[in-house]
PDB file of C-alpha atoms in Angstrom:
ATOM      1  CA  SER A   1     -65.339  13.722 111.067  1.00 91.00           C
ATOM      2  CA  ALA A   2     -63.128  10.561 111.914  1.00 90.00           C
ATOM      3  CA  GLY A   3     -65.260  10.044 115.008  1.00 92.00           C
ATOM      4  CA  ALA A   4     -68.498  10.495 113.001  1.00 94.00           C
ATOM      5  CA  LEU A   5     -67.320   7.840 110.525  1.00 91.00           C
ATOM      6  CA  CYS A   6     -66.512   5.400 113.426  1.00 90.00           C
ATOM      7  CA  ALA A   7     -70.035   6.019 114.677  1.00 92.00           C
ATOM      8  CA  THR A   8     -71.632   5.833 111.494  1.00 93.00           C
ATOM      9  CA  ASP A   9     -69.794   2.281 111.067  1.00 91.00           C
ATOM     10  CA  GLN A  10     -71.678   0.861 113.909  1.00 92.00           C
ATOM     11  CA  LEU A  11     -75.138   1.318 112.123  1.00 93.00           C
ATOM     12  CA  PRO A  12     -74.424  -1.780 109.745  1.00 93.00           C
ATOM     13  CA  VAL A  13     -71.710  -3.618 111.576  1.00 91.00           C
ATOM     14  CA  PRO A  14     -72.716  -6.978 113.034  1.00 90.00           C
ATOM     15  CA  GLY A  15     -72.931  -7.387 116.881  1.00 89.00           C
ATOM     16  CA  SER A  16     -73.747  -3.737 117.698  1.00 89.00           C
ATOM     17  CA  GLU A  17     -77.355  -4.115 117.327  1.00 86.00           C
ATOM     18  CA  ASP A  18     -78.109  -3.669 121.288  1.00 89.00           C
ATOM     19  CA  LEU A  19     -75.149  -1.365 121.589  1.00 92.00           C
ATOM     20  CA  VAL A  20     -75.992   2.094 120.178  1.00 92.00           C
ATOM     21  CA  ALA A  21     -79.344   4.057 120.683  1.00 93.00           C
ATOM     22  CA  ARG A  22     -78.221   7.553 119.293  1.00 96.00           C
ATOM     23  CA  ALA A  23     -75.589   8.969 117.201  1.00 96.00           C
ATOM     24  CA  VAL A  24     -74.046  12.209 116.810  1.00 97.00           C
ATOM     25  CA  LEU A  25     -72.314  12.648 113.705  1.00 97.00           C
ATOM     26  CA  LEU A  26     -70.266  15.831 113.113  1.00 97.00           C
ATOM     27  CA  SER A  27     -68.948  16.518 109.655  1.00 96.00           C
ATOM     28  CA  PRO A  28     -68.752  12.903 108.278  1.00 94.00           C
ATOM     29  CA  PRO A  29     -67.290  12.712 104.901  1.00 90.00           C
ATOM     30  CA  VAL A  30     -69.330   9.751 104.048  1.00 89.00           C
ATOM     31  CA  LEU A  31     -68.096   9.532 100.424  1.00 86.00           C
ATOM     32  CA  ASP A  32     -64.486   9.357 101.512  1.00 75.00           C
ATOM     33  CA  ALA A  33     -64.895   7.003 104.453  1.00 81.00           C
ATOM     34  CA  ALA A  34     -63.968   3.339 103.488  1.00 84.00           C
ATOM     35  CA  HIS A  35     -62.335   1.136 100.893  1.00 84.00           C
ATOM     36  CA  ARG A  36     -63.865  -2.004  98.884  1.00 84.00           C
ATOM     37  CA  GLU A  37     -62.512  -5.290  99.851  1.00 84.00           C
ATOM     38  CA  ALA A  38     -60.470  -5.417  96.400  1.00 87.00           C
ATOM     39  CA  LEU A  39     -58.196  -2.529  97.423  1.00 88.00           C
ATOM     40  CA  GLY A  40     -57.815  -3.961 100.916  1.00 86.00           C
ATOM     41  CA  GLU A  41     -56.370  -7.145  99.201  1.00 89.00           C
ATOM     42  CA  ARG A  42     -54.186  -5.268  96.822  1.00 91.00           C
ATOM     43  CA  TRP A  43     -52.799  -2.777  99.824  1.00 91.00           C
ATOM     44  CA  ALA A  44     -52.297  -5.748 101.902  1.00 91.00           C
ATOM     45  CA  GLN A  45     -50.344  -7.631  99.384  1.00 94.00           C
ATOM     46  CA  ALA A  46     -48.232  -4.642  98.357  1.00 95.00           C
ATOM     47  CA  LEU A  47     -47.430  -4.258 101.966  1.00 94.00           C
ATOM     48  CA  ALA A  48     -46.250  -7.708 102.434  1.00 96.00           C
ATOM     49  CA  ASP A  49     -44.081  -7.595  99.150  1.00 96.00           C
ATOM     50  CA  ARG A  50     -42.436  -4.338 100.670  1.00 94.00           C
ATOM     51  CA  ALA A  51     -41.844  -6.311 103.829  1.00 95.00           C
ATOM     52  CA  GLY A  52     -40.154  -9.147 102.242  1.00 96.00           C
ATOM     53  CA  GLY A  53     -43.143 -11.622 102.331  1.00 97.00           C
ATOM     54  CA  TRP A  54     -46.149 -12.254 104.579  1.00 96.00           C
ATOM     55  CA  ASP A  55     -44.316 -14.118 107.397  1.00 97.00           C
ATOM     56  CA  ALA A  56     -41.698 -11.051 107.617  1.00 96.00           C
ATOM     57  CA  LEU A  57     -44.767  -8.470 107.524  1.00 96.00           C
ATOM     58  CA  ARG A  58     -46.445 -10.380 110.523  1.00 96.00           C
ATOM     59  CA  ALA A  59     -43.237 -10.674 112.446  1.00 96.00           C
ATOM     60  CA  ALA A  60     -42.429  -6.690 111.899  1.00 96.00           C
ATOM     61  CA  PRO A  61     -42.930  -4.241 114.678  1.00 96.00           C
ATOM     62  CA  VAL A  62     -45.669  -1.671 114.571  1.00 94.00           C
ATOM     63  CA  ASP A  63     -43.301   1.409 113.755  1.00 95.00           C
ATOM     64  CA  GLN A  64     -41.916  -0.588 110.632  1.00 95.00           C
ATOM     65  CA  VAL A  65     -45.428  -1.519 109.473  1.00 93.00           C
ATOM     66  CA  VAL A  66     -46.542   2.189 109.698  1.00 91.00           C
ATOM     67  CA  GLY A  67     -43.099   2.934 108.049  1.00 92.00           C
ATOM     68  CA  LEU A  68     -44.027   0.566 104.981  1.00 93.00           C
ATOM     69  CA  GLY A  69     -47.334   1.951 104.823  1.00 90.00           C
ATOM     70  CA  GLU A  70     -46.414   5.743 104.748  1.00 88.00           C
ATOM     71  CA  ALA A  71     -43.895   4.866 101.786  1.00 89.00           C
ATOM     72  CA  LEU A  72     -46.599   2.905 100.131  1.00 89.00           C
ATOM     73  CA  LEU A  73     -48.705   5.836 100.064  1.00 85.00           C
ATOM     74  CA  GLY A  74     -46.321   7.366  97.337  1.00 83.00           C
ATOM     75  CA  ASP A  75     -46.869   4.375  94.975  1.00 87.00           C
ATOM     76  CA  PRO A  76     -48.864   5.670  92.014  1.00 85.00           C
ATOM     77  CA  ALA A  77     -51.256   2.765  92.262  1.00 85.00           C
ATOM     78  CA  PHE A  78     -52.571   4.092  95.459  1.00 84.00           C
ATOM     79  CA  ALA A  79     -52.739   7.545  94.708  1.00 75.00           C
ATOM     80  CA  GLY A  80     -55.775   9.386  96.237  1.00 69.00           C
ATOM     81  CA  THR A  81     -56.707   6.451  98.120  1.00 77.00           C
ATOM     82  CA  ARG A  82     -55.498   7.020 101.701  1.00 76.00           C
ATOM     83  CA  GLY A  83     -54.211   3.235 101.518  1.00 76.00           C
ATOM     84  CA  GLY A  84     -54.730   1.414 104.642  1.00 76.00           C
ATOM     85  CA  ALA A  85     -55.861   4.212 106.729  1.00 78.00           C
ATOM     86  CA  LEU A  86     -59.706   3.611 106.336  1.00 83.00           C
ATOM     87  CA  PRO A  87     -62.038   0.772 107.056  1.00 87.00           C
ATOM     88  CA  MET A  88     -62.188  -2.169 104.401  1.00 87.00           C
ATOM     89  CA  ILE A  89     -65.722  -3.148 103.452  1.00 90.00           C
ATOM     90  CA  HIS A  90     -66.020  -6.949 104.237  1.00 89.00           C
ATOM     91  CA  PRO A  91     -69.315  -8.958 104.508  1.00 89.00           C
ATOM     92  CA  ALA A  92     -68.554 -10.533 107.876  1.00 90.00           C
ATOM     93  CA  THR A  93     -67.107  -7.341 109.760  1.00 89.00           C
ATOM     94  CA  LEU A  94     -68.304  -3.961 107.897  1.00 91.00           C
ATOM     95  CA  PRO A  95     -70.968  -4.816 105.395  1.00 92.00           C
ATOM     96  CA  ALA A  96     -71.591  -1.495 104.139  1.00 89.00           C
ATOM     97  CA  GLY A  97     -69.399   1.754 104.297  1.00 88.00           C
ATOM     98  CA  PRO A  98     -70.909   5.047 105.734  1.00 89.00           C
ATOM     99  CA  ALA A  99     -72.116   6.220 102.425  1.00 89.00           C
ATOM    100  CA  ASP A 100     -74.288   3.050 102.182  1.00 90.00           C
ATOM    101  CA  ALA A 101     -75.462   3.098 105.842  1.00 92.00           C
ATOM    102  CA  ALA A 102     -78.277   5.594 106.021  1.00 94.00           C
ATOM    103  CA  ARG A 103     -80.710   2.957 105.754  1.00 94.00           C
ATOM    104  CA  ALA A 104     -79.266   0.805 108.368  1.00 94.00           C
ATOM    105  CA  ARG A 105     -80.792   0.520 111.754  1.00 95.00           C
ATOM    106  CA  THR A 106     -83.373   3.308 111.340  1.00 95.00           C
ATOM    107  CA  GLY A 107     -84.174   2.928 115.125  1.00 95.00           C
ATOM    108  CA  VAL A 108     -80.887   4.754 116.068  1.00 96.00           C
ATOM    109  CA  ASP A 109     -81.667   8.334 116.208  1.00 97.00           C
ATOM    110  CA  VAL A 110     -79.102  10.445 114.642  1.00 97.00           C
ATOM    111  CA  LEU A 111     -77.884  14.084 115.287  1.00 97.00           C
ATOM    112  CA  LEU A 112     -75.849  15.224 112.289  1.00 97.00           C
ATOM    113  CA  GLY A 113     -74.041  18.546 112.118  1.00 97.00           C
ATOM    114  CA  THR A 114     -71.842  20.385 109.552  1.00 97.00           C
ATOM    115  CA  THR A 115     -70.181  23.572 109.558  1.00 97.00           C
ATOM    116  CA  ALA A 116     -70.651  26.527 107.195  1.00 96.00           C
ATOM    117  CA  ASP A 117     -66.935  26.710 105.870  1.00 95.00           C
ATOM    118  CA  GLU A 118     -65.827  23.073 106.007  1.00 96.00           C
ATOM    119  CA  GLY A 119     -63.247  23.345 103.549  1.00 93.00           C
ATOM    120  CA  ALA A 120     -61.093  25.934 105.168  1.00 93.00           C
ATOM    121  CA  PHE A 121     -59.777  23.485 107.465  1.00 92.00           C
ATOM    122  CA  PHE A 122     -58.277  21.542 104.397  1.00 87.00           C
ATOM    123  CA  PHE A 123     -57.243  24.342 102.153  1.00 86.00           C
ATOM    124  CA  ARG A 124     -56.352  27.043 104.557  1.00 82.00           C
ATOM    125  CA  ALA A 125     -55.828  25.915 108.176  1.00 66.00           C
ATOM    126  CA  ALA A 126     -53.335  23.444 107.034  1.00 59.00           C
ATOM    127  CA  GLY A 127     -50.817  26.209 106.332  1.00 56.00           C
ATOM    128  CA  ARG A 128     -50.852  29.085 103.819  1.00 58.00           C
ATOM    129  CA  ARG A 129     -50.318  27.264 100.613  1.00 64.00           C
ATOM    130  CA  PRO A 130     -49.404  28.827  97.256  1.00 74.00           C
ATOM    131  CA  GLU A 131     -52.209  29.147  95.108  1.00 79.00           C
ATOM    132  CA  PRO A 132     -52.537  26.154  92.667  1.00 84.00           C
ATOM    133  CA  ASP A 133     -52.623  27.228  88.798  1.00 87.00           C
ATOM    134  CA  ALA A 134     -55.360  26.213  86.530  1.00 87.00           C
ATOM    135  CA  ASP A 135     -53.885  22.466  86.101  1.00 91.00           C
ATOM    136  CA  GLY A 136     -53.230  22.192  89.792  1.00 89.00           C
ATOM    137  CA  LEU A 137     -56.830  23.352  90.573  1.00 90.00           C
ATOM    138  CA  ARG A 138     -58.313  20.901  88.178  1.00 92.00           C
ATOM    139  CA  ALA A 139     -56.145  17.974  89.774  1.00 90.00           C
ATOM    140  CA  MET A 140     -57.201  18.739  92.897  1.00 89.00           C
ATOM    141  CA  VAL A 141     -60.847  19.043  92.268  1.00 92.00           C
ATOM    142  CA  ALA A 142     -60.867  15.921  90.446  1.00 91.00           C
ATOM    143  CA  HIS A 143     -59.789  13.814  93.241  1.00 85.00           C
ATOM    144  CA  LEU A 144     -62.659  15.260  95.282  1.00 88.00           C
ATOM    145  CA  PRO A 145     -65.237  12.415  96.013  1.00 85.00           C
ATOM    146  CA  GLY A 146     -68.321  12.676  93.934  1.00 85.00           C
ATOM    147  CA  VAL A 147     -66.781  15.188  91.359  1.00 90.00           C
ATOM    148  CA  GLU A 148     -67.392  14.043  88.045  1.00 91.00           C
ATOM    149  CA  ASP A 149     -66.261  17.053  86.143  1.00 94.00           C
ATOM    150  CA  ALA A 150     -63.446  19.310  87.910  1.00 94.00           C
ATOM    151  CA  ASP A 151     -63.892  22.192  85.216  1.00 94.00           C
ATOM    152  CA  ALA A 152     -67.747  22.368  85.619  1.00 95.00           C
ATOM    153  CA  GLU A 153     -67.362  22.368  89.165  1.00 94.00           C
ATOM    154  CA  SER A 154     -64.645  25.168  89.123  1.00 94.00           C
ATOM    155  CA  ALA A 155     -66.841  27.083  86.767  1.00 94.00           C
ATOM    156  CA  ARG A 156     -69.978  26.718  88.624  1.00 95.00           C
ATOM    157  CA  TRP A 157     -68.244  28.338  91.737  1.00 95.00           C
ATOM    158  CA  ARG A 158     -66.872  30.929  89.660  1.00 94.00           C
ATOM    159  CA  THR A 159     -70.224  31.760  88.411  1.00 95.00           C
ATOM    160  CA  ILE A 160     -71.424  32.142  92.169  1.00 95.00           C
ATOM    161  CA  LEU A 161     -68.346  33.938  93.790  1.00 93.00           C
ATOM    162  CA  GLY A 162     -67.057  35.985  90.763  1.00 94.00           C
ATOM    163  CA  PRO A 163     -64.687  35.317  87.681  1.00 91.00           C
ATOM    164  CA  GLU A 164     -61.763  36.760  89.569  1.00 90.00           C
ATOM    165  CA  THR A 165     -61.947  34.335  92.734  1.00 91.00           C
ATOM    166  CA  ASP A 166     -58.672  33.002  93.761  1.00 89.00           C
ATOM    167  CA  THR A 167     -58.067  29.337  93.509  1.00 89.00           C
ATOM    168  CA  ASN A 168     -57.758  28.666  97.125  1.00 88.00           C
ATOM    169  CA  THR A 169     -61.106  30.543  97.869  1.00 91.00           C
ATOM    170  CA  LEU A 170     -62.599  28.010  95.072  1.00 92.00           C
ATOM    171  CA  LEU A 171     -60.822  24.951  96.787  1.00 92.00           C
ATOM    172  CA  VAL A 172     -62.334  26.044 100.033  1.00 92.00           C
ATOM    173  CA  ARG A 173     -65.982  25.968  98.794  1.00 94.00           C
ATOM    174  CA  ILE A 174     -65.641  22.989  96.227  1.00 95.00           C
ATOM    175  CA  GLY A 175     -63.798  20.979  98.760  1.00 93.00           C
ATOM    176  CA  GLY A 176     -66.360  21.494 101.627  1.00 94.00           C
ATOM    177  CA  GLU A 177     -69.470  20.828  99.592  1.00 95.00           C
ATOM    178  CA  ALA A 178     -67.935  17.682  98.222  1.00 94.00           C
ATOM    179  CA  LEU A 179     -66.192  16.285 100.964  1.00 92.00           C
ATOM    180  CA  VAL A 180     -68.799  17.078 103.633  1.00 95.00           C
ATOM    181  CA  GLU A 181     -71.934  19.315 103.077  1.00 94.00           C
ATOM    182  CA  ARG A 182     -73.519  17.772  99.839  1.00 93.00           C
ATOM    183  CA  PRO A 183     -73.081  14.106 101.039  1.00 94.00           C
ATOM    184  CA  ALA A 184     -74.235  14.196 104.415  1.00 93.00           C
ATOM    185  CA  THR A 185     -77.395  16.375 103.493  1.00 92.00           C
ATOM    186  CA  ARG A 186     -78.074  13.501 101.113  1.00 92.00           C
ATOM    187  CA  TRP A 187     -77.286  10.953 103.702  1.00 94.00           C
ATOM    188  CA  ALA A 188     -79.679  12.615 106.190  1.00 94.00           C
ATOM    189  CA  ALA A 189     -82.502  12.683 103.538  1.00 93.00           C
ATOM    190  CA  GLN A 190     -82.042   9.099 102.730  1.00 94.00           C
ATOM    191  CA  ARG A 191     -82.371   8.108 106.390  1.00 95.00           C
ATOM    192  CA  ALA A 192     -85.226  10.361 106.902  1.00 95.00           C
ATOM    193  CA  GLN A 193     -86.800   8.800 103.791  1.00 94.00           C
ATOM    194  CA  ALA A 194     -86.458   5.321 105.215  1.00 95.00           C
ATOM    195  CA  GLY A 195     -88.047   5.902 108.563  1.00 94.00           C
ATOM    196  CA  GLY A 196     -85.183   7.234 110.660  1.00 95.00           C
ATOM    197  CA  ARG A 197     -85.212  10.064 112.947  1.00 95.00           C
ATOM    198  CA  VAL A 198     -82.636  12.689 111.944  1.00 96.00           C
ATOM    199  CA  HIS A 199     -81.933  16.151 113.434  1.00 96.00           C
ATOM    200  CA  ARG A 200     -79.831  18.551 111.311  1.00 96.00           C
ATOM    201  CA  LEU A 201     -77.333  21.330 112.839  1.00 97.00           C
ATOM    202  CA  ARG A 202     -74.674  23.775 111.260  1.00 97.00           C
ATOM    203  CA  VAL A 203     -72.257  25.686 113.138  1.00 97.00           C
ATOM    204  CA  ASP A 204     -71.642  29.204 111.820  1.00 97.00           C
ATOM    205  CA  HIS A 205     -69.589  30.362 114.726  1.00 97.00           C
ATOM    206  CA  ALA A 206     -66.228  31.706 113.000  1.00 96.00           C
ATOM    207  CA  ALA A 207     -62.704  31.651 113.975  1.00 96.00           C
ATOM    208  CA  PRO A 208     -60.999  34.641 114.976  1.00 95.00           C
ATOM    209  CA  ASP A 209     -58.935  34.567 111.648  1.00 92.00           C
ATOM    210  CA  PRO A 210     -61.202  35.877 109.072  1.00 89.00           C
ATOM    211  CA  ASP A 211     -59.640  33.587 106.305  1.00 88.00           C
ATOM    212  CA  LEU A 212     -60.889  30.334 108.454  1.00 93.00           C
ATOM    213  CA  GLY A 213     -64.599  31.388 109.061  1.00 94.00           C
ATOM    214  CA  ALA A 214     -66.501  28.475 110.643  1.00 96.00           C
ATOM    215  CA  LEU A 215     -63.883  25.802 109.734  1.00 96.00           C
ATOM    216  CA  HIS A 216     -64.151  22.114 109.649  1.00 96.00           C
ATOM    217  CA  SER A 217     -63.832  20.976 113.534  1.00 96.00           C
ATOM    218  CA  VAL A 218     -64.852  24.301 114.811  1.00 97.00           C
ATOM    219  CA  ASP A 219     -67.566  22.579 116.738  1.00 97.00           C
ATOM    220  CA  VAL A 220     -65.316  20.393 118.648  1.00 97.00           C
ATOM    221  CA  PRO A 221     -64.217  22.861 121.324  1.00 98.00           C
ATOM    222  CA  LEU A 222     -67.632  24.487 121.388  1.00 98.00           C
ATOM    223  CA  LEU A 223     -69.052  21.057 122.247  1.00 98.00           C
ATOM    224  CA  PHE A 224     -66.411  20.086 124.623  1.00 97.00           C
ATOM    225  CA  GLY A 225     -66.012  23.630 126.195  1.00 96.00           C
ATOM    226  CA  THR A 226     -62.383  23.781 125.523  1.00 97.00           C
ATOM    227  CA  TYR A 227     -62.433  27.118 123.617  1.00 97.00           C
ATOM    228  CA  ASP A 228     -60.971  29.030 126.393  1.00 96.00           C
ATOM    229  CA  ASP A 229     -58.477  26.545 127.697  1.00 95.00           C
ATOM    230  CA  GLY A 230     -55.437  27.764 125.478  1.00 94.00           C
ATOM    231  CA  GLY A 231     -55.082  24.980 123.654  1.00 95.00           C
ATOM    232  CA  ALA A 232     -55.908  24.195 120.180  1.00 91.00           C
ATOM    233  CA  GLY A 233     -59.380  25.030 120.285  1.00 94.00           C
ATOM    234  CA  THR A 234     -58.698  28.749 121.352  1.00 96.00           C
ATOM    235  CA  PRO A 235     -57.578  29.870 118.111  1.00 94.00           C
ATOM    236  CA  MET A 236     -60.088  28.009 116.295  1.00 94.00           C
ATOM    237  CA  ALA A 237     -63.217  29.382 118.132  1.00 97.00           C
ATOM    238  CA  GLY A 238     -61.970  32.186 120.194  1.00 96.00           C
ATOM    239  CA  ASP A 239     -61.941  32.846 123.853  1.00 97.00           C
ATOM    240  CA  THR A 240     -64.693  35.302 123.698  1.00 97.00           C
ATOM    241  CA  PRO A 241     -68.129  36.063 125.303  1.00 97.00           C
ATOM    242  CA  ARG A 242     -69.959  35.057 122.088  1.00 97.00           C
ATOM    243  CA  ALA A 243     -68.012  31.769 122.013  1.00 97.00           C
ATOM    244  CA  ALA A 244     -69.398  31.062 125.348  1.00 97.00           C
ATOM    245  CA  GLU A 245     -72.980  31.733 124.322  1.00 97.00           C
ATOM    246  CA  VAL A 246     -72.491  29.341 121.101  1.00 98.00           C
ATOM    247  CA  SER A 247     -71.067  26.747 123.443  1.00 98.00           C
ATOM    248  CA  ALA A 248     -73.751  26.713 125.897  1.00 98.00           C
ATOM    249  CA  ALA A 249     -76.317  26.577 123.239  1.00 98.00           C
ATOM    250  CA  LEU A 250     -74.539  23.754 121.231  1.00 98.00           C
ATOM    251  CA  ARG A 251     -73.746  21.633 124.711  1.00 98.00           C
ATOM    252  CA  GLY A 252     -77.406  22.087 125.740  1.00 98.00           C
ATOM    253  CA  ALA A 253     -78.734  20.627 122.533  1.00 98.00           C
ATOM    254  CA  VAL A 254     -76.472  17.896 121.872  1.00 98.00           C
ATOM    255  CA  GLY A 255     -76.520  16.914 125.566  1.00 97.00           C
ATOM    256  CA  ALA A 256     -80.551  16.899 125.377  1.00 98.00           C
ATOM    257  CA  PHE A 257     -80.242  14.684 122.413  1.00 98.00           C
ATOM    258  CA  ALA A 258     -78.064  12.179 123.951  1.00 96.00           C
ATOM    259  CA  ARG A 259     -80.350  11.749 126.646  1.00 96.00           C
ATOM    260  CA  GLY A 260     -83.119  11.255 124.467  1.00 95.00           C
ATOM    261  CA  GLU A 261     -84.846  14.525 124.730  1.00 96.00           C
ATOM    262  CA  ASP A 262     -85.872  17.096 122.067  1.00 95.00           C
ATOM    263  CA  PRO A 263     -82.770  19.081 121.121  1.00 96.00           C
ATOM    264  CA  GLY A 264     -85.175  22.158 120.474  1.00 95.00           C
ATOM    265  CA  TRP A 265     -86.015  21.617 116.472  1.00 95.00           C
ATOM    266  CA  PRO A 266     -87.840  19.137 114.501  1.00 94.00           C
ATOM    267  CA  ALA A 267     -86.421  15.971 113.019  1.00 94.00           C
ATOM    268  CA  ARG A 268     -86.181  15.617 109.019  1.00 90.00           C
ATOM    269  CA  GLU A 269     -89.428  14.647 107.555  1.00 86.00           C
ATOM    270  CA  ALA A 270     -89.696  11.424 105.187  1.00 84.00           C
ATOM    271  CA  SER A 271     -89.884  14.210 102.310  1.00 77.00           C
ATOM    272  CA  GLY A 272     -86.680  15.286 103.299  1.00 67.00           C
ATOM    273  CA  ASP A 273     -88.014  18.560 104.528  1.00 73.00           C
ATOM    274  CA  GLY A 274     -86.815  19.869 107.890  1.00 80.00           C
ATOM    275  CA  ALA A 275     -85.375  22.596 109.631  1.00 89.00           C
ATOM    276  CA  VAL A 276     -81.825  23.175 110.423  1.00 94.00           C
ATOM    277  CA  ALA A 277     -80.551  24.374 113.860  1.00 96.00           C
ATOM    278  CA  VAL A 278     -77.934  27.272 113.191  1.00 97.00           C
ATOM    279  CA  PHE A 279     -75.456  27.887 115.932  1.00 97.00           C
ATOM    280  CA  GLY A 280     -73.429  31.034 115.941  1.00 97.00           C
ATOM    281  CA  GLY A 281     -73.195  33.555 113.149  1.00 94.00           C
ATOM    282  CA  PRO A 282     -73.202  37.139 113.484  1.00 90.00           C
ATOM    283  CA  GLY A 283     -73.148  38.780 116.890  1.00 86.00           C
ATOM    284  CA  ASP A 284     -76.657  40.330 116.525  1.00 88.00           C
ATOM    285  CA  VAL A 285     -78.426  37.033 116.156  1.00 92.00           C
ATOM    286  CA  PRO A 286     -79.234  34.465 118.868  1.00 94.00           C
ATOM    287  CA  PRO A 287     -76.634  32.004 119.611  1.00 96.00           C
ATOM    288  CA  MET A 288     -79.019  29.313 118.401  1.00 96.00           C
ATOM    289  CA  ARG A 289     -81.690  29.662 115.613  1.00 95.00           C
ATOM    290  CA  VAL A 290     -83.958  27.565 113.549  1.00 94.00           C
ATOM    291  CA  ALA A 291     -83.293  28.054 109.628  1.00 87.00           C
ATOM    292  CA  ALA A 292     -86.052  27.800 107.112  1.00 69.00           C
ATOM    293  CA  PRO A 293     -86.858  24.137 105.991  1.00 58.00           C
ATOM    294  CA  ALA A 294     -84.997  22.990 102.925  1.00 51.00           C
ATOM    295  CA  THR A 295     -85.332  20.031 100.578  1.00 46.00           C
ATOM    296  CA  GLN A 296     -82.632  17.831  99.402  1.00 45.00           C
ATOM    297  CA  SER A 297     -82.899  15.101  96.693  1.00 40.00           C
ATOM    298  CA  VAL A 298     -82.261  11.653  97.780  1.00 40.00           C
ATOM    299  CA  SER A 299     -81.412  10.628  94.138  1.00 36.00           C
TER     300      SER A 299
END
């Protein structure tokens, strides 16, 4: 996600025209990825005020600056912004954030992937949090990018999943869709409409913990082959023969794309139509298969 945003930033940034030929973007949260210049100015001034002035801030060691920033995140004026943790949009350095970079440098080919259960990483893998009540659910959903009506979002998913669905499960579905799935799909459609070559993939390979499913970042140990090394990737993807199959398929496809070859399925069409390569899923299906074409509105 963070790496995908760093790569996406290279599309509009001045000076990178001849440096990037292809980009692999895995789970980019494109609506929650950059700050407008005005917020950057407010953040910098607030940081300087807490440090005792601009000269004091410039002279402060890194640890002190980090500590000041962490404390500033508790200021209600910066609630929900992540403060200085994201790039600042500025005409001279980053003229467009990732959400607006879909039509930038369409000569750069893109492979864009998501996972089937993105939200589980944020609302389950980070510890078994208590279920929020109705007010807590509303507040958390309202802070998600692109959500205009928190109650309507929750009601829509209760209709899909059932009226007795617990609030953490709702957060997994609402959060994954709002943070990654919906904006990434729209971004890919916009880039294809602008003439860019975009291949879509989805990772359905599930973690050994059934509560986590194909969570955000499960593609990382599969892509880099670290699912069996006993590190963080092993509980995420599992050290199993199935993980080895899916890893080999994913590495083969991404490697082919990185070399400028056909990854194994067609790119999106300008209309937004296009197949999605699915990696993993139930053990009785191939480790990689091509799903039926789907259309995504670019409005």
